[in-house]
PDB file of C-alpha atoms in Angstrom:
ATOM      1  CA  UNK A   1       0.000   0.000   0.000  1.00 87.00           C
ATOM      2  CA  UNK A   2       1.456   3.200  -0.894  1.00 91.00           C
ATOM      3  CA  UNK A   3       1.893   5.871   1.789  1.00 94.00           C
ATOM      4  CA  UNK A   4       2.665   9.158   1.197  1.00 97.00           C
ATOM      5  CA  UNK A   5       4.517  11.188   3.873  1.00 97.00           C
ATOM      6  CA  UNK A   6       5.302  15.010   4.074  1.00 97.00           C
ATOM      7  CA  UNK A   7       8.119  16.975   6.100  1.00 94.00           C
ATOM      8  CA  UNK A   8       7.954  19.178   8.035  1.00 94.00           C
ATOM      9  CA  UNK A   9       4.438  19.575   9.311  1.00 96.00           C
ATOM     10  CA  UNK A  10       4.570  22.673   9.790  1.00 97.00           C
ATOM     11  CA  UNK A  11       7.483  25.643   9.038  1.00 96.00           C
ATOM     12  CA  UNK A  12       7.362  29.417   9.735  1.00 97.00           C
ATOM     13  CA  UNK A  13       9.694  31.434   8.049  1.00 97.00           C
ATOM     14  CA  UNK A  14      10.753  35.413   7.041  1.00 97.00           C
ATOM     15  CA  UNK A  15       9.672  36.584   4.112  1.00 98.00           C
ATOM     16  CA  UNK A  16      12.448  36.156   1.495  1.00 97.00           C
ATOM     17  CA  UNK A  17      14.225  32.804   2.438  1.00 97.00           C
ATOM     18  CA  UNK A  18      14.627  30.277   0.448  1.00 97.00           C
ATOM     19  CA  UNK A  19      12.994  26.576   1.711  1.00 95.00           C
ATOM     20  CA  UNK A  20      12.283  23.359   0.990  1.00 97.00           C
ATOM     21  CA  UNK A  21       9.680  20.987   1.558  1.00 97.00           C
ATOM     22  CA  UNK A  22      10.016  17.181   1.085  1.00 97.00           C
ATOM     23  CA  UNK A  23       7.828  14.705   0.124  1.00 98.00           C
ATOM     24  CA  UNK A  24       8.683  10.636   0.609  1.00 97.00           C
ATOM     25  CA  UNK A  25       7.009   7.520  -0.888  1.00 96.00           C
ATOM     26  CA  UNK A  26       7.280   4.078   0.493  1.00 95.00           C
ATOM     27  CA  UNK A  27       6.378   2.459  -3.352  1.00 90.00           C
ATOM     28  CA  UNK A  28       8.790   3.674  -5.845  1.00 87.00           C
ATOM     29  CA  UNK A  29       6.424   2.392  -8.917  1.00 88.00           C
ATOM     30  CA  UNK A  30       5.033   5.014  -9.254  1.00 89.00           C
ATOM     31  CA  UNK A  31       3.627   7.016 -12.582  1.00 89.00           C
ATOM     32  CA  UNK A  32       3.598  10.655 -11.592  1.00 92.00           C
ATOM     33  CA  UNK A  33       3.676  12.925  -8.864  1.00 95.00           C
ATOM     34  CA  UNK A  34       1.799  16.517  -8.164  1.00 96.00           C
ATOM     35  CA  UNK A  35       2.553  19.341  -6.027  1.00 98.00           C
ATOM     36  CA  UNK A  36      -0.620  21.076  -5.085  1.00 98.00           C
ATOM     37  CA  UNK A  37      -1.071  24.324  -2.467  1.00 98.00           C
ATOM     38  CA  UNK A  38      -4.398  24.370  -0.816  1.00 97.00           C
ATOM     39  CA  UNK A  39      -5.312  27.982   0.946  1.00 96.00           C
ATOM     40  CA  UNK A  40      -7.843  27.727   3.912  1.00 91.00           C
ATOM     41  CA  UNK A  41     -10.808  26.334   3.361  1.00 86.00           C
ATOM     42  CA  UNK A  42     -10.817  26.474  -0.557  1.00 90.00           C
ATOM     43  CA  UNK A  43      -9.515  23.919  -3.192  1.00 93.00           C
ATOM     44  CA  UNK A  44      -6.686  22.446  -4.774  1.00 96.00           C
ATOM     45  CA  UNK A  45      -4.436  24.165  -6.955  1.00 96.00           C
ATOM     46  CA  UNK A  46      -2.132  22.297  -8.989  1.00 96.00           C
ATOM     47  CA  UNK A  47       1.393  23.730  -8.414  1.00 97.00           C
ATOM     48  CA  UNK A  48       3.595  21.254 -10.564  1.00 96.00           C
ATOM     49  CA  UNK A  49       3.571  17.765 -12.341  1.00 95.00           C
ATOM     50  CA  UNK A  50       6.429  15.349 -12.662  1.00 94.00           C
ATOM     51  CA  UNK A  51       6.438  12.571 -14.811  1.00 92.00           C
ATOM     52  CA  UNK A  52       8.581   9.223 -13.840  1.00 89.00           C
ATOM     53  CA  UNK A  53      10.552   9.688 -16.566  1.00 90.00           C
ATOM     54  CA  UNK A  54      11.732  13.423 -15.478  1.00 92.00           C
ATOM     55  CA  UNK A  55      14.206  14.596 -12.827  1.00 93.00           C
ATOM     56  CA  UNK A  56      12.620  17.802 -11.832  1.00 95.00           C
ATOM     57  CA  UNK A  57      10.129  20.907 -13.611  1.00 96.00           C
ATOM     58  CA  UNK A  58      10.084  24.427 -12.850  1.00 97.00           C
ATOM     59  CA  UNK A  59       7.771  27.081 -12.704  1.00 96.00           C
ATOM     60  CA  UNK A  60       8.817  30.629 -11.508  1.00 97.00           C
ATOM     61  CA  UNK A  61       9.947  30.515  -8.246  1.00 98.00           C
ATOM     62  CA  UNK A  62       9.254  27.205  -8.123  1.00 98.00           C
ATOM     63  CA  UNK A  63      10.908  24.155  -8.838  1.00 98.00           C
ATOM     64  CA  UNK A  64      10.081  20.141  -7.894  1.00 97.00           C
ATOM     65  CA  UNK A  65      12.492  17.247  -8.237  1.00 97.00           C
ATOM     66  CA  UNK A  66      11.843  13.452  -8.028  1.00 96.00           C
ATOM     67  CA  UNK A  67      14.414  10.933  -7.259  1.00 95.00           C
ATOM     68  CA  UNK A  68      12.014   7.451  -7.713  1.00 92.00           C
ATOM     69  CA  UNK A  69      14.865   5.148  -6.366  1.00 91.00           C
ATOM     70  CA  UNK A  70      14.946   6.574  -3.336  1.00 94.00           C
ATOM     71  CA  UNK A  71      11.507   7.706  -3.252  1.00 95.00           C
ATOM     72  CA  UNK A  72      11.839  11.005  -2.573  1.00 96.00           C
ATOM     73  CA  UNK A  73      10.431  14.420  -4.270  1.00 97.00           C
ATOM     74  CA  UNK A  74      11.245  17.862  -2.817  1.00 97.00           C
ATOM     75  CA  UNK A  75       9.457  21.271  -3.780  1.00 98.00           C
ATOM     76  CA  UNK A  76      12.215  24.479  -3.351  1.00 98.00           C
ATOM     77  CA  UNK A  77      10.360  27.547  -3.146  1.00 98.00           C
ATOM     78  CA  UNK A  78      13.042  30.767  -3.910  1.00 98.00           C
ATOM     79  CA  UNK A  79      12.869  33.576  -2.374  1.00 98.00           C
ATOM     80  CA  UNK A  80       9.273  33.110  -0.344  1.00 97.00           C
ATOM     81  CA  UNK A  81       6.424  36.066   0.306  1.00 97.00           C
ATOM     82  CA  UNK A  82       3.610  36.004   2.528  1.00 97.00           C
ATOM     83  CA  UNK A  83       1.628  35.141  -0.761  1.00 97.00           C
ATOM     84  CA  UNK A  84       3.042  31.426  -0.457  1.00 98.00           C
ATOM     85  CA  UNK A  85       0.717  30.846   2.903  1.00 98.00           C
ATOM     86  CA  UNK A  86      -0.841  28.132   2.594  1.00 98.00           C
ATOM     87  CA  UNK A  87      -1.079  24.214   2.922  1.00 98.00           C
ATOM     88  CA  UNK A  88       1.448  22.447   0.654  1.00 98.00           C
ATOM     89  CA  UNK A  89       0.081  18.992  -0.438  1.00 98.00           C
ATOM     90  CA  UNK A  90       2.102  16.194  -2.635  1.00 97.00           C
ATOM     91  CA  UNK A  91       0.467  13.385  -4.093  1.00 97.00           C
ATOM     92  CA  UNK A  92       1.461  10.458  -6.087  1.00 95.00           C
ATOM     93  CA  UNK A  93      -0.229   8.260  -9.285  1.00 91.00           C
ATOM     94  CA  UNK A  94       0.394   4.799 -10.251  1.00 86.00           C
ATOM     95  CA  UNK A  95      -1.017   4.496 -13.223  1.00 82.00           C
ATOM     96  CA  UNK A  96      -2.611   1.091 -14.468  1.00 81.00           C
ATOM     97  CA  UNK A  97      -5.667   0.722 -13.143  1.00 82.00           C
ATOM     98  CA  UNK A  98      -5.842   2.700 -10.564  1.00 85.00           C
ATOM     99  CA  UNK A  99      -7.929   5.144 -12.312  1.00 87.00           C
ATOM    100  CA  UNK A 100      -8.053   8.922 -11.299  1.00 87.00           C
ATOM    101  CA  UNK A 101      -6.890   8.154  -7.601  1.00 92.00           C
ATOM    102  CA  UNK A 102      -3.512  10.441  -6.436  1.00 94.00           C
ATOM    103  CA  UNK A 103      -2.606   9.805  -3.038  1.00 95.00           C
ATOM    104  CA  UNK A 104      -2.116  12.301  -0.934  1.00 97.00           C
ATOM    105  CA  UNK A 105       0.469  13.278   1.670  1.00 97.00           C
ATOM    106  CA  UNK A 106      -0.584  15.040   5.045  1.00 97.00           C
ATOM    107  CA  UNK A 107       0.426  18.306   3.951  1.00 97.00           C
ATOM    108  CA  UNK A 108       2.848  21.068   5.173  1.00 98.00           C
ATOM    109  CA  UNK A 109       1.245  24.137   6.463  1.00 97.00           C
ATOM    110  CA  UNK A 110       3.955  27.075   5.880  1.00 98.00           C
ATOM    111  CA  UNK A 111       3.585  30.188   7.213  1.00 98.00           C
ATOM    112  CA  UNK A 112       5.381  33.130   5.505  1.00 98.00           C
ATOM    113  CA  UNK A 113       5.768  36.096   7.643  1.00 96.00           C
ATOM    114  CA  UNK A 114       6.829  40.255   6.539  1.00 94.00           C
TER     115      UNK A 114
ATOM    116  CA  UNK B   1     -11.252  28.310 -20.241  1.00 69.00           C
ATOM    117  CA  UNK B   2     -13.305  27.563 -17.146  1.00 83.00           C
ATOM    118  CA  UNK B   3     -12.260  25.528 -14.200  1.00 94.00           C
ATOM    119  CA  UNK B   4     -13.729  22.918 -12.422  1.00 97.00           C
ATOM    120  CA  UNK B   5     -16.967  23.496 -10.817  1.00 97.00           C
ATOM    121  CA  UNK B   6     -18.145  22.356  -7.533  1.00 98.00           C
ATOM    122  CA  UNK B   7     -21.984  23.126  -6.319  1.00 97.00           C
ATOM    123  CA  UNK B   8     -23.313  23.971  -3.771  1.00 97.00           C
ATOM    124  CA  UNK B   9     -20.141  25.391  -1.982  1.00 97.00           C
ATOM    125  CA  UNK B  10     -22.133  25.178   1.547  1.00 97.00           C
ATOM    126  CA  UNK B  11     -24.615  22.461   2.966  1.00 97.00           C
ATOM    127  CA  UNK B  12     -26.091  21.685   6.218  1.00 98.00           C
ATOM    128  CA  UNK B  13     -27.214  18.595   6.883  1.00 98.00           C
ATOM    129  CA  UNK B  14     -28.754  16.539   9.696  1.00 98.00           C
ATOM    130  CA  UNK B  15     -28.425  12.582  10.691  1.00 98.00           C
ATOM    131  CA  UNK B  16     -30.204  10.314   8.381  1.00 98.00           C
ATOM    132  CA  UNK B  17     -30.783  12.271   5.525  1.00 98.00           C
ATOM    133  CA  UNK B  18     -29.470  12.138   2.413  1.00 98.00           C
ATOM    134  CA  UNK B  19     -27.038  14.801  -0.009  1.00 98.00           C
ATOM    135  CA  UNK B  20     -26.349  14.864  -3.383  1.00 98.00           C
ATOM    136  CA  UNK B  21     -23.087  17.105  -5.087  1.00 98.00           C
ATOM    137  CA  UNK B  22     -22.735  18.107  -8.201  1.00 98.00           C
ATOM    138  CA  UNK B  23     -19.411  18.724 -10.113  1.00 98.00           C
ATOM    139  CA  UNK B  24     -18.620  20.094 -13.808  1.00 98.00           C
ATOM    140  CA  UNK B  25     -15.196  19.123 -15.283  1.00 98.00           C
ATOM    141  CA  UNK B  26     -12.832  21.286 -17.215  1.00 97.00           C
ATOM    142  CA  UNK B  27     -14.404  21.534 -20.953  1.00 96.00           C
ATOM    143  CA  UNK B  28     -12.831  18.201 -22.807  1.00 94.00           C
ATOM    144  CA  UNK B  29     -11.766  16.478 -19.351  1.00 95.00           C
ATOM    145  CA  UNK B  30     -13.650  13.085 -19.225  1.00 96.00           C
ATOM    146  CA  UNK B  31     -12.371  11.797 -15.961  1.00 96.00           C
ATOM    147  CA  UNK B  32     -13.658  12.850 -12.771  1.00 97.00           C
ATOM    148  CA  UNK B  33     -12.527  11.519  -9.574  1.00 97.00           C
ATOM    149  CA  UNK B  34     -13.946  12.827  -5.968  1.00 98.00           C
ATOM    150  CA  UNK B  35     -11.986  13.137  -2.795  1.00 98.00           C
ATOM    151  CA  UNK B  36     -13.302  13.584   1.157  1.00 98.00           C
ATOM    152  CA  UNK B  37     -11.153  15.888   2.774  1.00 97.00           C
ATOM    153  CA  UNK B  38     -10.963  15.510   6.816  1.00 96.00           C
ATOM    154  CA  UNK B  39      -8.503  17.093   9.423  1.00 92.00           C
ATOM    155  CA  UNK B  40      -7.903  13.743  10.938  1.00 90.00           C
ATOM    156  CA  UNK B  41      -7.646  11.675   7.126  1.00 94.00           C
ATOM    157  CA  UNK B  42      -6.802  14.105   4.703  1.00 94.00           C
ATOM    158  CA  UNK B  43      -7.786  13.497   1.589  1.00 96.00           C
ATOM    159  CA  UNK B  44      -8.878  10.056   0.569  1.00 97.00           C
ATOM    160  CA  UNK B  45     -10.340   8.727  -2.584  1.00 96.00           C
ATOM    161  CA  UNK B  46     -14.158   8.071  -3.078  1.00 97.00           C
ATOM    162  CA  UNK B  47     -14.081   7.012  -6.978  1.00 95.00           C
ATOM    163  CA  UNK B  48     -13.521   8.058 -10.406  1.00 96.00           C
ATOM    164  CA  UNK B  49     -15.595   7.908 -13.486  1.00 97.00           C
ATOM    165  CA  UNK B  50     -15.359   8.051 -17.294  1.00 95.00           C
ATOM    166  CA  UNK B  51     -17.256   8.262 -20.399  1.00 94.00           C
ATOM    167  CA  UNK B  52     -20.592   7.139 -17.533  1.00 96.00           C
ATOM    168  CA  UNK B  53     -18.785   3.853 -16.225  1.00 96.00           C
ATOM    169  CA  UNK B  54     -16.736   3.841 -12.495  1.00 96.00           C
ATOM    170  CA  UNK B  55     -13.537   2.546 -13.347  1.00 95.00           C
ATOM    171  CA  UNK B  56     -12.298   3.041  -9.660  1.00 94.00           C
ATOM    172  CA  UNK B  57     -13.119   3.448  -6.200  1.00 96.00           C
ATOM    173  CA  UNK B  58     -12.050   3.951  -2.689  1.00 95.00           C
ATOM    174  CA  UNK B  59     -12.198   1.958   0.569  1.00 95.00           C
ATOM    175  CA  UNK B  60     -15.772   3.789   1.410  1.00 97.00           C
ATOM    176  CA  UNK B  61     -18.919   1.947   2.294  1.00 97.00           C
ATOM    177  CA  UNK B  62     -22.318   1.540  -0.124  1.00 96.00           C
ATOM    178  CA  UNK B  63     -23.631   5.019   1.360  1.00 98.00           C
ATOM    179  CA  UNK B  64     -21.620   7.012  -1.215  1.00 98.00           C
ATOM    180  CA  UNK B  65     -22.423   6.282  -4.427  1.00 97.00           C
ATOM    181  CA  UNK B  66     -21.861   8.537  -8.094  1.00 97.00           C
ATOM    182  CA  UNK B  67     -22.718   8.835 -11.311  1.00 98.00           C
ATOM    183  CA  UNK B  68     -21.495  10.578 -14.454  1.00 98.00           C
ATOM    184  CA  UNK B  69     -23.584  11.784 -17.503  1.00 97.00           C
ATOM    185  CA  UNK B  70     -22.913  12.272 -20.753  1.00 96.00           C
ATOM    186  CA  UNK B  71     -21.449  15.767 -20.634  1.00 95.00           C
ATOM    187  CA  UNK B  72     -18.894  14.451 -18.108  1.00 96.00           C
ATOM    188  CA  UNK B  73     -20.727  16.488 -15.511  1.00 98.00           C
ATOM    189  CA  UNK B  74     -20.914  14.179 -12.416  1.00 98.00           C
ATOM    190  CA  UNK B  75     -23.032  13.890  -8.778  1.00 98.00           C
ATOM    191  CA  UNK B  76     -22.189  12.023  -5.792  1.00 98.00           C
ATOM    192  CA  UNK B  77     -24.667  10.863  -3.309  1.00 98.00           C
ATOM    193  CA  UNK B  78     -24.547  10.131   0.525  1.00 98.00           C
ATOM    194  CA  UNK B  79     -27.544   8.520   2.234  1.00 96.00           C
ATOM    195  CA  UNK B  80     -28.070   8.279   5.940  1.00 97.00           C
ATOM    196  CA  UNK B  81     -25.732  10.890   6.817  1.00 98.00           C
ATOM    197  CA  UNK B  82     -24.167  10.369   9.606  1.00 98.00           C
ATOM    198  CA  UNK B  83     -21.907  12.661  12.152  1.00 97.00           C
ATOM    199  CA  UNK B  84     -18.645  11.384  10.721  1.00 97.00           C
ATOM    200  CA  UNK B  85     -19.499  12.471   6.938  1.00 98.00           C
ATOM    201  CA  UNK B  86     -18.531  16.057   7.725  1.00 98.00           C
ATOM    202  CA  UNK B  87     -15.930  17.050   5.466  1.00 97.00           C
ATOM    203  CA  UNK B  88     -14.481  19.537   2.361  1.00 97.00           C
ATOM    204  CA  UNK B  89     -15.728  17.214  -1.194  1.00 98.00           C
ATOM    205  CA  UNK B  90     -13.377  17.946  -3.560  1.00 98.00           C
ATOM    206  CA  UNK B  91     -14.213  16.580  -7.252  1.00 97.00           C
ATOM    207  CA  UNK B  92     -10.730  16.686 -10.029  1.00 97.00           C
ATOM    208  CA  UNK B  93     -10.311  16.352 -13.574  1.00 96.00           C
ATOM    209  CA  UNK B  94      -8.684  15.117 -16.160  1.00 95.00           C
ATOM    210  CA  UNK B  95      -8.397  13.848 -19.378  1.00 93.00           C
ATOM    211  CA  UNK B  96      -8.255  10.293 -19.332  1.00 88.00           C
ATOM    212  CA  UNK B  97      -7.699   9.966 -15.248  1.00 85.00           C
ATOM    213  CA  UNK B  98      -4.274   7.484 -16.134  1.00 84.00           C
ATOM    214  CA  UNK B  99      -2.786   9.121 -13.026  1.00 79.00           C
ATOM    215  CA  UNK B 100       0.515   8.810 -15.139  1.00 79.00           C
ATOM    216  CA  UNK B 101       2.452  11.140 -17.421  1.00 76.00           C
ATOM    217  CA  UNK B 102       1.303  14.169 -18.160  1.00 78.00           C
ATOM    218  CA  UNK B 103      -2.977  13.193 -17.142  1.00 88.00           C
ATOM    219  CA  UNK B 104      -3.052  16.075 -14.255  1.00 92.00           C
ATOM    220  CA  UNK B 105      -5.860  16.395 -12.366  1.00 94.00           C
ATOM    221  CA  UNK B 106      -8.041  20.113 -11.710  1.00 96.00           C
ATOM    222  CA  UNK B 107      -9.747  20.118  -8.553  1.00 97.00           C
ATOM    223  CA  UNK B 108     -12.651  22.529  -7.536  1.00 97.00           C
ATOM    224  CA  UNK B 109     -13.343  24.458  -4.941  1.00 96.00           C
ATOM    225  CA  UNK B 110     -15.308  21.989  -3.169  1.00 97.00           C
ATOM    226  CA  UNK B 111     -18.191  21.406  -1.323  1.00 98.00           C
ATOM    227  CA  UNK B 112     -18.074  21.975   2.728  1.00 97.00           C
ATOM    228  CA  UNK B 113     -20.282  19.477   3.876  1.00 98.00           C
ATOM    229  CA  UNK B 114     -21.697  19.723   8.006  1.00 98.00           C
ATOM    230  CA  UNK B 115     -23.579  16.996   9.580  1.00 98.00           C
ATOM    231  CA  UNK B 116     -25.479  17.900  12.621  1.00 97.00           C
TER     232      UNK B 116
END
């Protein structure tokens, strides 16, 4: 059964650092893997996909890479504003025929203060 | 081009009765796939449909059930609500819902569902 965990749980930091927040796997077969920011009490948005076959993707001031050996993916978020509150959420897919179901790590609330 | 829909956004419910959620894909996505959200779980998967058939589903009992129609809008359904169904319903898209390569999946805003 795949499990999905997230570190840290929580992280507080001044605005304009740099951080990282990891993501782990316990099954590396997997097909994909999505980083998603949730803000309080709304939806998902989709932040970044990686595809097995790819090391890492950017997008502004973010950037995601996936190592599937060791089954590890990290999201580095450069130079952080109070914007980038929110819940940070990885999930994985496997493909085959497990249809439309990601799962989902417990998140990792970051707090970006002025 | 719109996003994915979620209606309502609120409901109140009480014990027993029964709810029904609608959900309207990104224009072209034929997947859909709905999620509970809980503090305690997180998110955990309820099922996924395409072109009207469930291809998948989650570890939930018979009380939530789905559908999809032809427009790849979908509905879920809870009957006898109970206390513990409380949670954020969060329906995604997707093309072909392959969870793999490039298929990524939209969610909504959701639908905050309270059980009294």
């Amino acid at each position: 059964k795949q499990e999905v965990t997230q570190i840290p749980a929580a992280l507080s930091v001044p605005e304009g650092e740099n951080l990282v927040l990891n993501c782990s796997f316990t099954d590396s077969a997997i097909y994909n893997l999505q980083w998603f920011r949730q803000d309080p009490g709304k939806g998902l948005t989709s932040l970044l996909l990686i595809q097995s076959s790819q090391r890492e993707q950017t997008s502004g001031r973010l950037n995601a890479s996936l190592d599937k050996s060791s089954g590890r993916s990290t999201l580095y978020i450069a130079a952080s504003q109070p914007g980038d509150s929110a819940t940070y959420l990885c999930a994985v897919g496997v493909g085959g025929t497990s249809y439309g179901k990601l799962t989902f790590g417990q998140g990792t609330i970051l707090t970006v203060h002025p | 081009k719109a996003g994915v829909t979620q209606t309502p956004r609120y409901l109140i419910k009480t014990r027993g009765q029964q709810v029904t959620l609608s959900c309207s894909p990104i224009s072209g996505h034929r997947s859909v796939s709905w999620y509970q959200q809980t503090p305690g779980q997180g998110l955990q998967f309820l099922f996924e449909y395409f072109s009207e058939t469930q291809r998948n589903k989650g570890n939930f009992p018979g009380r939530f059930s789905g559908r999809q129609f032809s427009n790849s809008r979908s509905e879920m359904n809870v009957s006898t609500l109970e206390l513990g169904d409380s949670a954020l319903y969060l329906c995604a898209s997707s093309l072909e819902g392959r969870t793999s390569g490039s298929d990524e999946q939209f969610f909504g805003p959701g639908t905050r569902l309270t059980v009294l």
